[in-house]
mmCIF file of C-alpha atoms in Angstrom:
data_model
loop_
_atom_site.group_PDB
_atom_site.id
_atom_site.type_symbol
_atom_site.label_atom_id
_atom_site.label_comp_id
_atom_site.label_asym_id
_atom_site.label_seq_id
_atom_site.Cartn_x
_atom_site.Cartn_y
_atom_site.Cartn_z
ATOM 1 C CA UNK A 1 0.000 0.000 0.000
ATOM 2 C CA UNK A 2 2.853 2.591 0.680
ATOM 3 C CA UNK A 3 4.542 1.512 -2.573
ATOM 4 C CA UNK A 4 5.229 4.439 -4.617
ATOM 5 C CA UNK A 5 3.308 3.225 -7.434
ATOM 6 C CA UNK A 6 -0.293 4.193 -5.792
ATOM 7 C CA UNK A 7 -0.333 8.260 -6.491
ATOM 8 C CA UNK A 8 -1.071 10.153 -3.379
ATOM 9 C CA UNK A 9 -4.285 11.204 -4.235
ATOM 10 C CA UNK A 10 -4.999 7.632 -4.427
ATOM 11 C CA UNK A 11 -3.498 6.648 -1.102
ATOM 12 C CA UNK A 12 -4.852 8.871 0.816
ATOM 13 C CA UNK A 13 -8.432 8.116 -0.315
ATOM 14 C CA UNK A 14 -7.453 4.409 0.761
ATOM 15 C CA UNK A 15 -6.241 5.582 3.948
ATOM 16 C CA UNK A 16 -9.121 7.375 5.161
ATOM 17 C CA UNK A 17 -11.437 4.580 4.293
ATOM 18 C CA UNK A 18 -9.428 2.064 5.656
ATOM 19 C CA UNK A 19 -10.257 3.874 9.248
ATOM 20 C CA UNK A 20 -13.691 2.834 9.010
ATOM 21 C CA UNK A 21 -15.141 0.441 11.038
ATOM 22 C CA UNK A 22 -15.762 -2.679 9.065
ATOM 23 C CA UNK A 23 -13.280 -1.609 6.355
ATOM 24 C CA UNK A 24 -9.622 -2.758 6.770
ATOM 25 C CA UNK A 25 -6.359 -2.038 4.479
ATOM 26 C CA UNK A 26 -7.642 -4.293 1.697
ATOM 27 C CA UNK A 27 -11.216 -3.853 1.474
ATOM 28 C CA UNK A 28 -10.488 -0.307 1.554
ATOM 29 C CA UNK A 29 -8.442 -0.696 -1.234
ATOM 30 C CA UNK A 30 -11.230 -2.488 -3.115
ATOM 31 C CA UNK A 31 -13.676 0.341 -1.996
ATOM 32 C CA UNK A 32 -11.091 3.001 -3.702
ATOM 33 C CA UNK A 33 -10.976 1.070 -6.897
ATOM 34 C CA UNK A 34 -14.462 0.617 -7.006
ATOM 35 C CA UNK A 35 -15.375 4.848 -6.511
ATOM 36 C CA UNK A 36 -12.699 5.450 -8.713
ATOM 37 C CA UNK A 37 -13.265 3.398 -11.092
ATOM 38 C CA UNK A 38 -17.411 4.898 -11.307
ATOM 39 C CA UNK A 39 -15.785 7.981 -11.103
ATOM 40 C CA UNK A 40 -17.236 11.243 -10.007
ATOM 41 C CA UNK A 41 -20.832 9.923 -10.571
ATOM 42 C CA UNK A 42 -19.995 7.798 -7.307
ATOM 43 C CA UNK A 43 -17.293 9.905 -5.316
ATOM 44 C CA UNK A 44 -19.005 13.668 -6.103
ATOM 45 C CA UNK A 45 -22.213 12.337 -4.255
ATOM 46 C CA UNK A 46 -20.699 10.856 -1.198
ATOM 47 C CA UNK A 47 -17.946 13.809 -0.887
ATOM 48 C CA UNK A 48 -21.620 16.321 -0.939
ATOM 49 C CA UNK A 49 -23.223 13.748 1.497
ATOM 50 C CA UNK A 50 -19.839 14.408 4.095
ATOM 51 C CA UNK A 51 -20.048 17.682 3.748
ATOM 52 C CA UNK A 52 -23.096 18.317 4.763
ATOM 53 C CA UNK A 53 -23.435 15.677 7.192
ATOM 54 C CA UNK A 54 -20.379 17.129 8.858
ATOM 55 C CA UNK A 55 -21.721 21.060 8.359
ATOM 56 C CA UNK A 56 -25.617 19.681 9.845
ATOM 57 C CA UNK A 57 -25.714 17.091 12.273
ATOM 58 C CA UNK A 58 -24.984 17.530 15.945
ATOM 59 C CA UNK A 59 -25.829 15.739 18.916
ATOM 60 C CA UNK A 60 -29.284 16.894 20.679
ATOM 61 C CA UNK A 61 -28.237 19.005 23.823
ATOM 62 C CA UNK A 62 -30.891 16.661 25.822
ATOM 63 C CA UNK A 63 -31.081 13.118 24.459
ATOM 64 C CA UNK A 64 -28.013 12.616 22.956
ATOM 65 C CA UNK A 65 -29.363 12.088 19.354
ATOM 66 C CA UNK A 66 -27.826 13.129 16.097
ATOM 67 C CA UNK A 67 -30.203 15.134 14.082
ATOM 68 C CA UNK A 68 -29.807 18.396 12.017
ATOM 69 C CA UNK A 69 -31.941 19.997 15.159
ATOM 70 C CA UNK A 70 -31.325 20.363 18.572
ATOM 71 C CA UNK A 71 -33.001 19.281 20.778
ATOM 72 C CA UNK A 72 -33.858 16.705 18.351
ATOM 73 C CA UNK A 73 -37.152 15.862 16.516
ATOM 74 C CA UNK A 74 -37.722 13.091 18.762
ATOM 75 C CA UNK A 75 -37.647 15.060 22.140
ATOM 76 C CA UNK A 76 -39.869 17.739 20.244
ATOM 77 C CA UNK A 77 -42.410 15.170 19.131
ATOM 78 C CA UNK A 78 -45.374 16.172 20.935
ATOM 79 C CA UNK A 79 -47.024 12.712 19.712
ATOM 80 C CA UNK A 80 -43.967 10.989 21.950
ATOM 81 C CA UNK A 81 -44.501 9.718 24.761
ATOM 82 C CA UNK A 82 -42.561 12.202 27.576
ATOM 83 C CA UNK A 83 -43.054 9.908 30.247
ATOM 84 C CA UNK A 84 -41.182 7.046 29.655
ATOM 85 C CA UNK A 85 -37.340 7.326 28.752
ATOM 86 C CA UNK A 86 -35.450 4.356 27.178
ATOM 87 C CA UNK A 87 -31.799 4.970 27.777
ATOM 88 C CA UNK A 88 -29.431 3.436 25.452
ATOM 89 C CA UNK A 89 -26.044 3.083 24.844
ATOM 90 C CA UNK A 90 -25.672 4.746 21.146
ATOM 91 C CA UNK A 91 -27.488 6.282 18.806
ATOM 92 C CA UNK A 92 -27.462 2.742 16.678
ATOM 93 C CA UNK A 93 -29.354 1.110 19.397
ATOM 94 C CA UNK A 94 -32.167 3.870 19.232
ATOM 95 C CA UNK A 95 -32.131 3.226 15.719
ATOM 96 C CA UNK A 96 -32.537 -0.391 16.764
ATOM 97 C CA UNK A 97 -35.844 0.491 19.133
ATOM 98 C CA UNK A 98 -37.090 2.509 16.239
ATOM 99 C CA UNK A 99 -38.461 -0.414 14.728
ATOM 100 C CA UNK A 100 -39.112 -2.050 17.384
ATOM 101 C CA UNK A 101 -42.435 0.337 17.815
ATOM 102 C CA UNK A 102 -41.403 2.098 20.586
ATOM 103 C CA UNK A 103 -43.392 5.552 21.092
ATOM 104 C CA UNK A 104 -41.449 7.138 24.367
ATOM 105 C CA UNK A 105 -38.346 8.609 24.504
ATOM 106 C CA UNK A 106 -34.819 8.607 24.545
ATOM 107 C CA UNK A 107 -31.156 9.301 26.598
ATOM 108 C CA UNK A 108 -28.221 8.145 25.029
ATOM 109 C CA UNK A 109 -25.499 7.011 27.591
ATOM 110 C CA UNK A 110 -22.312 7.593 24.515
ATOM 111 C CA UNK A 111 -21.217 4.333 26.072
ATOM 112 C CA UNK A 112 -20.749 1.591 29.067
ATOM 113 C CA UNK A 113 -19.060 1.727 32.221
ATOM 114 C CA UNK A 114 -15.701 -0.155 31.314
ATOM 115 C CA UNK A 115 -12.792 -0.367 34.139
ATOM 116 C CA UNK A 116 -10.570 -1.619 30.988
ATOM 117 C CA UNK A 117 -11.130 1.275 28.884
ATOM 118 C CA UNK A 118 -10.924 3.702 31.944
ATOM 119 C CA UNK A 119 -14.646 4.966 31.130
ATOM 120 C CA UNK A 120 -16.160 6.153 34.155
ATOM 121 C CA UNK A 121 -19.765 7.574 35.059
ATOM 122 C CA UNK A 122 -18.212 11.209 34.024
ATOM 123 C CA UNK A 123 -17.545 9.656 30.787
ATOM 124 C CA UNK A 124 -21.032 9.395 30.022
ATOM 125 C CA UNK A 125 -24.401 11.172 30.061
ATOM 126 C CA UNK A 126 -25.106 9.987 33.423
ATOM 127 C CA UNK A 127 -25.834 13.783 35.515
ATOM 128 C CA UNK A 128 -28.416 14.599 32.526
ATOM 129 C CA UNK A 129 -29.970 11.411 32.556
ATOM 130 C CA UNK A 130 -30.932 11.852 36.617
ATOM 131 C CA UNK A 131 -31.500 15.483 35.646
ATOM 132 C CA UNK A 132 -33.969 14.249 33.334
ATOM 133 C CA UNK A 133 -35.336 11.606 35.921
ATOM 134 C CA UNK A 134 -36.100 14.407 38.412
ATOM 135 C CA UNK A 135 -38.702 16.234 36.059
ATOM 136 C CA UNK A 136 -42.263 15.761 37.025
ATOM 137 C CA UNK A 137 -43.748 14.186 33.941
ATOM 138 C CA UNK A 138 -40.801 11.239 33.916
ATOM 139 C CA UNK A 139 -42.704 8.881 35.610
ATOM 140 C CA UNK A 140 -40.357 5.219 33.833
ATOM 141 C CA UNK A 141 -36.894 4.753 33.058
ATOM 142 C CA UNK A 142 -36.220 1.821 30.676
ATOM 143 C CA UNK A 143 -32.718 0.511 31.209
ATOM 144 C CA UNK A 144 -32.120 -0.988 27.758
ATOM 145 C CA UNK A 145 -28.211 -1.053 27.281
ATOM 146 C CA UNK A 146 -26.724 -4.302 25.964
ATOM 147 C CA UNK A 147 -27.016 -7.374 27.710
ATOM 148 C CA UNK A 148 -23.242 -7.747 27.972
ATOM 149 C CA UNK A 149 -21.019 -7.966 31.102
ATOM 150 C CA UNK A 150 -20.442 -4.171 31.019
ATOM 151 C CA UNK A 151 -23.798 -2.863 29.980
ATOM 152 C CA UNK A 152 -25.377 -4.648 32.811
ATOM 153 C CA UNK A 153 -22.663 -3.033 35.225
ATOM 154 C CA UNK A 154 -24.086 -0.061 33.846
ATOM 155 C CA UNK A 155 -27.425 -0.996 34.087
ATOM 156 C CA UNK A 156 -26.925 -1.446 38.353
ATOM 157 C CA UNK A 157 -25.019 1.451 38.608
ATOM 158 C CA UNK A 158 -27.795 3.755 36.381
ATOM 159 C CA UNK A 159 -30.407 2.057 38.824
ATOM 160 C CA UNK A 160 -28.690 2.869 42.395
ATOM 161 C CA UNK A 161 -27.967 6.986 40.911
ATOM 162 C CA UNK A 162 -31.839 6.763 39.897
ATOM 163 C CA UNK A 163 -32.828 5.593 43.544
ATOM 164 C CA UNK A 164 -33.500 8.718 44.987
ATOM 165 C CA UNK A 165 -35.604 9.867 41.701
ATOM 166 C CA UNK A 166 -38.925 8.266 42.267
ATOM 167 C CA UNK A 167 -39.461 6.493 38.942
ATOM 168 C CA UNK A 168 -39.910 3.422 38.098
ATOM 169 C CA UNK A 169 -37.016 1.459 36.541
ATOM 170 C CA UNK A 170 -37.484 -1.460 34.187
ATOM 171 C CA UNK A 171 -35.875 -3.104 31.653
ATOM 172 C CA UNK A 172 -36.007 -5.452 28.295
ATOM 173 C CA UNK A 173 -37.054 -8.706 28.773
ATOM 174 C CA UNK A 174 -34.674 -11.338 28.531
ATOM 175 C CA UNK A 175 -35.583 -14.904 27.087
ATOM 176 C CA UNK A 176 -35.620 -17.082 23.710
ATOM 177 C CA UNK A 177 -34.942 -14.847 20.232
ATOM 178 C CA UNK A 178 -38.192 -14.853 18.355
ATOM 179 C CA UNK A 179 -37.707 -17.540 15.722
ATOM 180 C CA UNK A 180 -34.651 -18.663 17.653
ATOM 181 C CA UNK A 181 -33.909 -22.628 18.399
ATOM 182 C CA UNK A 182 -33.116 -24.022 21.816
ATOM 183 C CA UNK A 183 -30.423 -25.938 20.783
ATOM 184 C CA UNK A 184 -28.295 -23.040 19.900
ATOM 185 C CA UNK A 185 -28.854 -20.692 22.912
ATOM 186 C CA UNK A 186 -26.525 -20.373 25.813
ATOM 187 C CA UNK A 187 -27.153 -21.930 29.151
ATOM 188 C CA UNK A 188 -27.626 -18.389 30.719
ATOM 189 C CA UNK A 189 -30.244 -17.198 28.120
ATOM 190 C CA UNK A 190 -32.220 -20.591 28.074
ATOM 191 C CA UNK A 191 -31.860 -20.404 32.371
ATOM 192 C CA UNK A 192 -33.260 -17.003 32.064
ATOM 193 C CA UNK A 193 -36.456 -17.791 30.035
ATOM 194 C CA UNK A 194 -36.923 -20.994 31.690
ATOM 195 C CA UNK A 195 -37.623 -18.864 35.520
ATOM 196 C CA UNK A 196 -39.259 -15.795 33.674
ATOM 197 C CA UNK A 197 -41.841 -18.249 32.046
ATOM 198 C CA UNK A 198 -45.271 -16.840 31.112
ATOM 199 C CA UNK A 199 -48.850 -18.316 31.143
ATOM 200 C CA UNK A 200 -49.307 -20.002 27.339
ATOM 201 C CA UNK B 1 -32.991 1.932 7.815
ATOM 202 C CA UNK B 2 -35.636 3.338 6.109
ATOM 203 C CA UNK B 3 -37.340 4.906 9.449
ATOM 204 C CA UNK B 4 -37.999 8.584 9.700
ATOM 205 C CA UNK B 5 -36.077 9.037 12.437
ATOM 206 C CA UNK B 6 -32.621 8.794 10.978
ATOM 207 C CA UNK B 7 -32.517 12.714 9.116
ATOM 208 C CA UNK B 8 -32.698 12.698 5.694
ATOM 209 C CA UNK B 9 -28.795 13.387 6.162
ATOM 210 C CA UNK B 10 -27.683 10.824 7.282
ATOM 211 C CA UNK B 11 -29.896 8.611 5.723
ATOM 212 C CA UNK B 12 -28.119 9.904 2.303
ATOM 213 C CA UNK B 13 -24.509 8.422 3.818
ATOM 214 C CA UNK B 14 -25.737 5.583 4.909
ATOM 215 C CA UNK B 15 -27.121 4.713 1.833
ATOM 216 C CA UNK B 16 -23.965 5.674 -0.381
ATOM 217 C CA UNK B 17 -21.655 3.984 2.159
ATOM 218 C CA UNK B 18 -23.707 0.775 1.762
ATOM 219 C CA UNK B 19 -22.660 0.889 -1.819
ATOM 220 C CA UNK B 20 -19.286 0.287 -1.412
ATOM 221 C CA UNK B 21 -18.257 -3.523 -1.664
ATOM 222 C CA UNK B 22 -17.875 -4.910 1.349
ATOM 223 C CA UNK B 23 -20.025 -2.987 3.542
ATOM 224 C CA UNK B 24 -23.619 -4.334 3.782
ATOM 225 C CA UNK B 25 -26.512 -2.225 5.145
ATOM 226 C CA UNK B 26 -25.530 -2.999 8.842
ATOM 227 C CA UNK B 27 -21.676 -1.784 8.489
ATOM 228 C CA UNK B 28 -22.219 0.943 6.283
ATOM 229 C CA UNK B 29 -24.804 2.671 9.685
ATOM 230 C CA UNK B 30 -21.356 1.388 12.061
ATOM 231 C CA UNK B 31 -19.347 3.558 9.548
ATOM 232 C CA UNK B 32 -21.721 6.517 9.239
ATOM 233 C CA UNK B 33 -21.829 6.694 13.111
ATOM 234 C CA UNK B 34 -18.033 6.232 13.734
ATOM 235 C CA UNK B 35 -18.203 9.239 11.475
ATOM 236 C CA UNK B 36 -20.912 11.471 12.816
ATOM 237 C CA UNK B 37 -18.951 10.538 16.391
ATOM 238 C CA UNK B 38 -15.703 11.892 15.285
ATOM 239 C CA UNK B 39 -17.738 14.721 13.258
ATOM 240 C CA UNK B 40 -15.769 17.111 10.892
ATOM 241 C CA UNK B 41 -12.583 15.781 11.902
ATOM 242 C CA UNK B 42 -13.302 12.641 10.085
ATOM 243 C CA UNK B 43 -15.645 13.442 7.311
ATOM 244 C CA UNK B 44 -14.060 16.691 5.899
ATOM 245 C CA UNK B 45 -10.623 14.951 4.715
ATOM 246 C CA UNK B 46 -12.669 11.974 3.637
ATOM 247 C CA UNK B 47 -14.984 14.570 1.666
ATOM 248 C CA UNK B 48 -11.714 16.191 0.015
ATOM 249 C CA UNK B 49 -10.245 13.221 -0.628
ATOM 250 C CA UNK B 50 -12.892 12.215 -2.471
ATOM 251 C CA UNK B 51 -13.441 15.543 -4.334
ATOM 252 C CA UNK B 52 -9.341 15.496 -5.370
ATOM 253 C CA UNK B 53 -9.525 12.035 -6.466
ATOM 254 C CA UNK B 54 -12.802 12.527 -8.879
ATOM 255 C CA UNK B 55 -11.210 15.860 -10.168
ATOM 256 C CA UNK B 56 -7.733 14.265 -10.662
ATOM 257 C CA UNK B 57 -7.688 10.788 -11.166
ATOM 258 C CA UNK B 58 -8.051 9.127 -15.003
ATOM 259 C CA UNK B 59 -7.473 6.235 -16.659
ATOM 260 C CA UNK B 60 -3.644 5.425 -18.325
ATOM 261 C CA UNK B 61 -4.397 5.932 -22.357
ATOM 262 C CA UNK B 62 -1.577 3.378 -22.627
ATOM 263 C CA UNK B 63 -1.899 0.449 -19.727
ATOM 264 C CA UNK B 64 -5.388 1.444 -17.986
ATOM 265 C CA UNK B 65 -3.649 1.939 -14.670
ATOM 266 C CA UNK B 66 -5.295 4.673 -13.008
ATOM 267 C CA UNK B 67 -3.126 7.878 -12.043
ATOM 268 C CA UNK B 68 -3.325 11.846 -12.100
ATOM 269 C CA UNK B 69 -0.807 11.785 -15.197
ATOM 270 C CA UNK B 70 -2.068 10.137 -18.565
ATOM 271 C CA UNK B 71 0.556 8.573 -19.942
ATOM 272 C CA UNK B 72 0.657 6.935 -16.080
ATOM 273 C CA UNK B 73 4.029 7.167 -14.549
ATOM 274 C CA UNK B 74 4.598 3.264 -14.982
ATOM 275 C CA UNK B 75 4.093 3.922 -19.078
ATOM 276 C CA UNK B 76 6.644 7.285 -18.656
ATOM 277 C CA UNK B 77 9.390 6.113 -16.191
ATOM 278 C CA UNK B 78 12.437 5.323 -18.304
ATOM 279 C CA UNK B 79 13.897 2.928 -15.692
ATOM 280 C CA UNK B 80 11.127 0.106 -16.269
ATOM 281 C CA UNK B 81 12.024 -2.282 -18.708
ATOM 282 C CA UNK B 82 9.622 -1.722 -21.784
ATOM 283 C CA UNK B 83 9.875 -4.652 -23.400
ATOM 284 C CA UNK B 84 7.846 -6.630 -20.930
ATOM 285 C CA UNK B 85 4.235 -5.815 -20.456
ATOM 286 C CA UNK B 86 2.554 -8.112 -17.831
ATOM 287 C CA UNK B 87 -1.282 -8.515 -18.525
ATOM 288 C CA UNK B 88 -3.569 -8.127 -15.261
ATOM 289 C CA UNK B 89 -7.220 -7.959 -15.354
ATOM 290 C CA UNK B 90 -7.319 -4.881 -12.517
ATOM 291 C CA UNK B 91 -5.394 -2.077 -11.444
ATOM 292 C CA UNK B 92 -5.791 -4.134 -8.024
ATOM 293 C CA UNK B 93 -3.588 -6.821 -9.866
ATOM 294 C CA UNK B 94 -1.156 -4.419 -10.662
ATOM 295 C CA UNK B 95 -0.537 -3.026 -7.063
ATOM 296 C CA UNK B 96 -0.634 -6.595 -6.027
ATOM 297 C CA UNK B 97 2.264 -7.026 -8.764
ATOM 298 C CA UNK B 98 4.225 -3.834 -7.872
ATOM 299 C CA UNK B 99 4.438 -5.790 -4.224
ATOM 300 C CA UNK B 100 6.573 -8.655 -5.626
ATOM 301 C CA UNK B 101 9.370 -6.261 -7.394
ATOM 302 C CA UNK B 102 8.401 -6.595 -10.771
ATOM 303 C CA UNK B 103 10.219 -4.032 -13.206
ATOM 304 C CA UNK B 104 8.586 -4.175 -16.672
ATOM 305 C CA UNK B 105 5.521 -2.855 -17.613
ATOM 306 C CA UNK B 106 1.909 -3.822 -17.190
ATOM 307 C CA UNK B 107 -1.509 -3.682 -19.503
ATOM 308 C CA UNK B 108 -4.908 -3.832 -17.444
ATOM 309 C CA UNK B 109 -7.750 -5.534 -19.570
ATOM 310 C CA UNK B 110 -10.116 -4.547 -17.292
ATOM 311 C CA UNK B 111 -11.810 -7.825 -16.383
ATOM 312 C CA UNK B 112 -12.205 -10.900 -18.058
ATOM 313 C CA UNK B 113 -14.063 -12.571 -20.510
ATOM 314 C CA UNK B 114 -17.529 -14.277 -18.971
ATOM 315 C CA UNK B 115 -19.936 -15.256 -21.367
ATOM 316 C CA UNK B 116 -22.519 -15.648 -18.083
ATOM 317 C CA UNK B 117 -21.697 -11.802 -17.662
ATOM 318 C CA UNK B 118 -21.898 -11.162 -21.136
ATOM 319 C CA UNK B 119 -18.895 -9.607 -21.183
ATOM 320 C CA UNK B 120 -16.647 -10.512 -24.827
ATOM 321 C CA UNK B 121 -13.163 -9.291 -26.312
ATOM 322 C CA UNK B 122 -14.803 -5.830 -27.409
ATOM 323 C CA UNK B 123 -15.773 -5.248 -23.891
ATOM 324 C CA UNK B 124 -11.906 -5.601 -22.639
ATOM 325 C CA UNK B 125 -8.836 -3.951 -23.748
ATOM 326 C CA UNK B 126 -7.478 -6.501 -25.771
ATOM 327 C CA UNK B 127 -7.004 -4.434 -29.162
ATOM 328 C CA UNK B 128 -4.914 -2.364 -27.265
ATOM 329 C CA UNK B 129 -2.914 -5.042 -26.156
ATOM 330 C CA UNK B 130 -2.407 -6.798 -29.732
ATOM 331 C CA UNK B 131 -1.320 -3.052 -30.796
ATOM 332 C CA UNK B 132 1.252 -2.836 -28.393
ATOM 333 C CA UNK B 133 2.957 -6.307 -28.749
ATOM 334 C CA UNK B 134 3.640 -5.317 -32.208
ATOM 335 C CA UNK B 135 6.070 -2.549 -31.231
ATOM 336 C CA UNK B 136 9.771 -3.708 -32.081
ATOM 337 C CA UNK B 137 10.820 -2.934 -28.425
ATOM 338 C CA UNK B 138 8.476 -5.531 -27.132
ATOM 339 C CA UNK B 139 9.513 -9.198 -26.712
ATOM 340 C CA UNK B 140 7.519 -10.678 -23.964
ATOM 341 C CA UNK B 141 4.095 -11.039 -22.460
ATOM 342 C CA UNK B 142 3.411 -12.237 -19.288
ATOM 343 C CA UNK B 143 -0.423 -13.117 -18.702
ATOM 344 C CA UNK B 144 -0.811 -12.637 -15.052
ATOM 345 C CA UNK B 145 -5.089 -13.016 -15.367
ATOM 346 C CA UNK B 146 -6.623 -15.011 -12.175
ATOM 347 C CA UNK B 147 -6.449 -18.384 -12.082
ATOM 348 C CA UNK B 148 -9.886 -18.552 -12.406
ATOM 349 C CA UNK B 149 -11.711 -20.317 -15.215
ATOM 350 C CA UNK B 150 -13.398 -16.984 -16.558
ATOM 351 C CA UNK B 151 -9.552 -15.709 -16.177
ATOM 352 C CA UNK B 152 -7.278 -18.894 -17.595
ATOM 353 C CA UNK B 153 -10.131 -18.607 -20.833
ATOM 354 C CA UNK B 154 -9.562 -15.461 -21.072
ATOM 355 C CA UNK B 155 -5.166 -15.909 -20.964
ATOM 356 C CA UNK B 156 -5.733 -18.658 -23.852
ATOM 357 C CA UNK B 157 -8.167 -16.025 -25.939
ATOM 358 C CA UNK B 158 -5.012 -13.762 -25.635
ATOM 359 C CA UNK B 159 -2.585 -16.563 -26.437
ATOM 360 C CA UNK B 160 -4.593 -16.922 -29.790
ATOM 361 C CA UNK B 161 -5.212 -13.124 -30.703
ATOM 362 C CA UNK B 162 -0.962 -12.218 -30.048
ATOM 363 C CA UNK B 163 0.085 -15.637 -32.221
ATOM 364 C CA UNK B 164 0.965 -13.953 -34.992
ATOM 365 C CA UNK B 165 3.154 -10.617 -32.985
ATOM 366 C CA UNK B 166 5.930 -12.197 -32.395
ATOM 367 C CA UNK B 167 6.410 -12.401 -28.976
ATOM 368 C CA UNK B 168 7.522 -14.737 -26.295
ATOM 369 C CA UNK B 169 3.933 -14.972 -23.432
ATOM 370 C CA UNK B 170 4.869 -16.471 -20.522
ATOM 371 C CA UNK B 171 2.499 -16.925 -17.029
ATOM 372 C CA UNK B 172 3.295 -16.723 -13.100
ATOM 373 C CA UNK B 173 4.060 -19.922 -12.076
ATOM 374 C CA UNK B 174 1.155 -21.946 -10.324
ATOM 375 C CA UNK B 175 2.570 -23.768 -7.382
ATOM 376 C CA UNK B 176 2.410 -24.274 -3.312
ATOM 377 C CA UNK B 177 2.155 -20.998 -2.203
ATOM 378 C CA UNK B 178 4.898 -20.109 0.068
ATOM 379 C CA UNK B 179 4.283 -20.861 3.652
ATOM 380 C CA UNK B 180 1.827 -22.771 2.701
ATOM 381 C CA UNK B 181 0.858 -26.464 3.865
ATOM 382 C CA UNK B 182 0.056 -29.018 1.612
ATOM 383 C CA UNK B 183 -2.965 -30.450 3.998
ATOM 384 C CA UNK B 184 -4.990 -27.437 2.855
ATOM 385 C CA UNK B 185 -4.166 -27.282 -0.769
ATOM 386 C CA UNK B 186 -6.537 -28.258 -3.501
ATOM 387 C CA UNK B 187 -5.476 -31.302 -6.200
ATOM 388 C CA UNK B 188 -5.446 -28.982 -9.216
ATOM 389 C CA UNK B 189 -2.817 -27.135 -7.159
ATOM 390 C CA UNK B 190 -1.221 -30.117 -5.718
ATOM 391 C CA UNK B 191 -0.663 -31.870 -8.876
ATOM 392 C CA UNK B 192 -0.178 -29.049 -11.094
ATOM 393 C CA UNK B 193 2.792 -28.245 -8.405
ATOM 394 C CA UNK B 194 4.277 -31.812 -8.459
ATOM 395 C CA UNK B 195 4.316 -32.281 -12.250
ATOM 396 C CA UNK B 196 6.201 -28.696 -12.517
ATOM 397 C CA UNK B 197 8.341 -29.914 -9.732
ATOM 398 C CA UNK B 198 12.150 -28.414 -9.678
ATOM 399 C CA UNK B 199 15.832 -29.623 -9.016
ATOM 400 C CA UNK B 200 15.971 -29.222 -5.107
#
């Protein structure tokens, strides 16, 4: 890749892309070839769609959101729900709830709790998240980061800051994937469903 | 993806990034995200990058290697030996090439013939090829195509169209690749490598 025969302009594209998430020195490679070989029809478009996605999207001041407002159409929805808030890890995983019908609304942590990555609770939106607990109409908080080792660590740690707030605190149910087959779940998810079983 | 609460924004990036080969639907909202996270920082060098590389990168007249000069640099630079052109189907070949210290010079076809694809000798640059190994300087050419069906047919199409040049064609050896072990090699390889075997 740093062989002189690539031009710069060329190397550089591949570099940036290869940053991406998903995208590593050789598929970014593959992803240059492929822009430049559609040429500007395919690069003019996505350079435009940077631009302005870099000059028009910031976080929302309360949520956490990206959106071109702030605060951000979902905390100005007055068809939303303003008593429940889901908080989530990332914007992704509100995407997520998005189609999973979900009509309340939102608070993005920007993250877990991790003692390996040195991410403490001032690493995250923790103080506007009780903040937002404390106003009147906030009457449920669902705790919906991931159901991994350090989302759950988050998930106690939200709960005990929200003690004080007088709402109530629930989260996602865990059990068997819809469509999913027994014989290729873990112990601890199959456990879990087995003591949370409901009337058929 | 399609829900109306991702903006309109970056809706547009999501979907261009998803065009890219090998980033599906899922990866390309990772990348857009890992983007919007680091915000201008990120996207505005990606944008230029892009905008430099539409505005300044063409096609070699000669060879088909891509570059911001046309003759390319590889087709101009007296200390490459110019009476070897090596035959690749992409300028991905030819970078791949450029990695194992090759000094001649190279002709990109630009794919290879598929009659499932539809694709025949008008749709590659094979003309161009038969023109250039008729120039006095030029005594050999190597077909470095894919071992691949679609690209072996298309090295013996070649083989037929240059009979009559004049000039020595050659391939790249096929073989065991180095470091590799012979548990995990296929029998074409295997026996193709055994009947080209070599004093030890």
């Amino acid at each position: 890749m740093a062989a002189p025969v690539i031009s710069p302009e060329i190397d550089g594209l591949i570099q940036l892309l290869a940053k991406l998430p998903g995208l590593g020195p050789r598929s970014a490679r593959r992803a240059t070839l492929h822009l430049l070989k559609k040429g500007s029809s395919a690069m003019e478009p996505l350079a435009r769609a940077l631009t302005e996605a870099a000059a028009r999207i910031k976080p929302c001041g309360i949520c956490g959101n990206l959106d071109t407002e702030d605060p951000c159409h979902i905390c100005t929805d007055p068809r939303r729900d303003a008593s429940i808030l889901c908080v989530v890890e990332e914007v992704a995983d509100l995407w997520a709830l998005e189609r999973a019908a979900y009509k309340g609304r939102y608070h993005i942590l920007g993250g877990v709790l991790s003692a390996l990555d040195g991410i403490g609770p001032d690493d995250l939106n923790i103080a506007g998240l009780v903040d937002r607990a404390r106003a009147p109409e906030v009457t449920e908080i669902i705790l919906a980061t991931n159901a991994t080792v350090d989302g759950q660590t988050t998930a106690h740690y939200i709960t005990d800051r929200l003690q004080e707030c007088g709402v109530t605190i629930t989260r996602l149910a865990h059990g068997v994937p819809v469509g999913g087959e027994l014989d290729y779940l873990d112990d601890g998810t199959l456990t879990t469903a087995m003591r949370a079983r409901r009337p058929f």
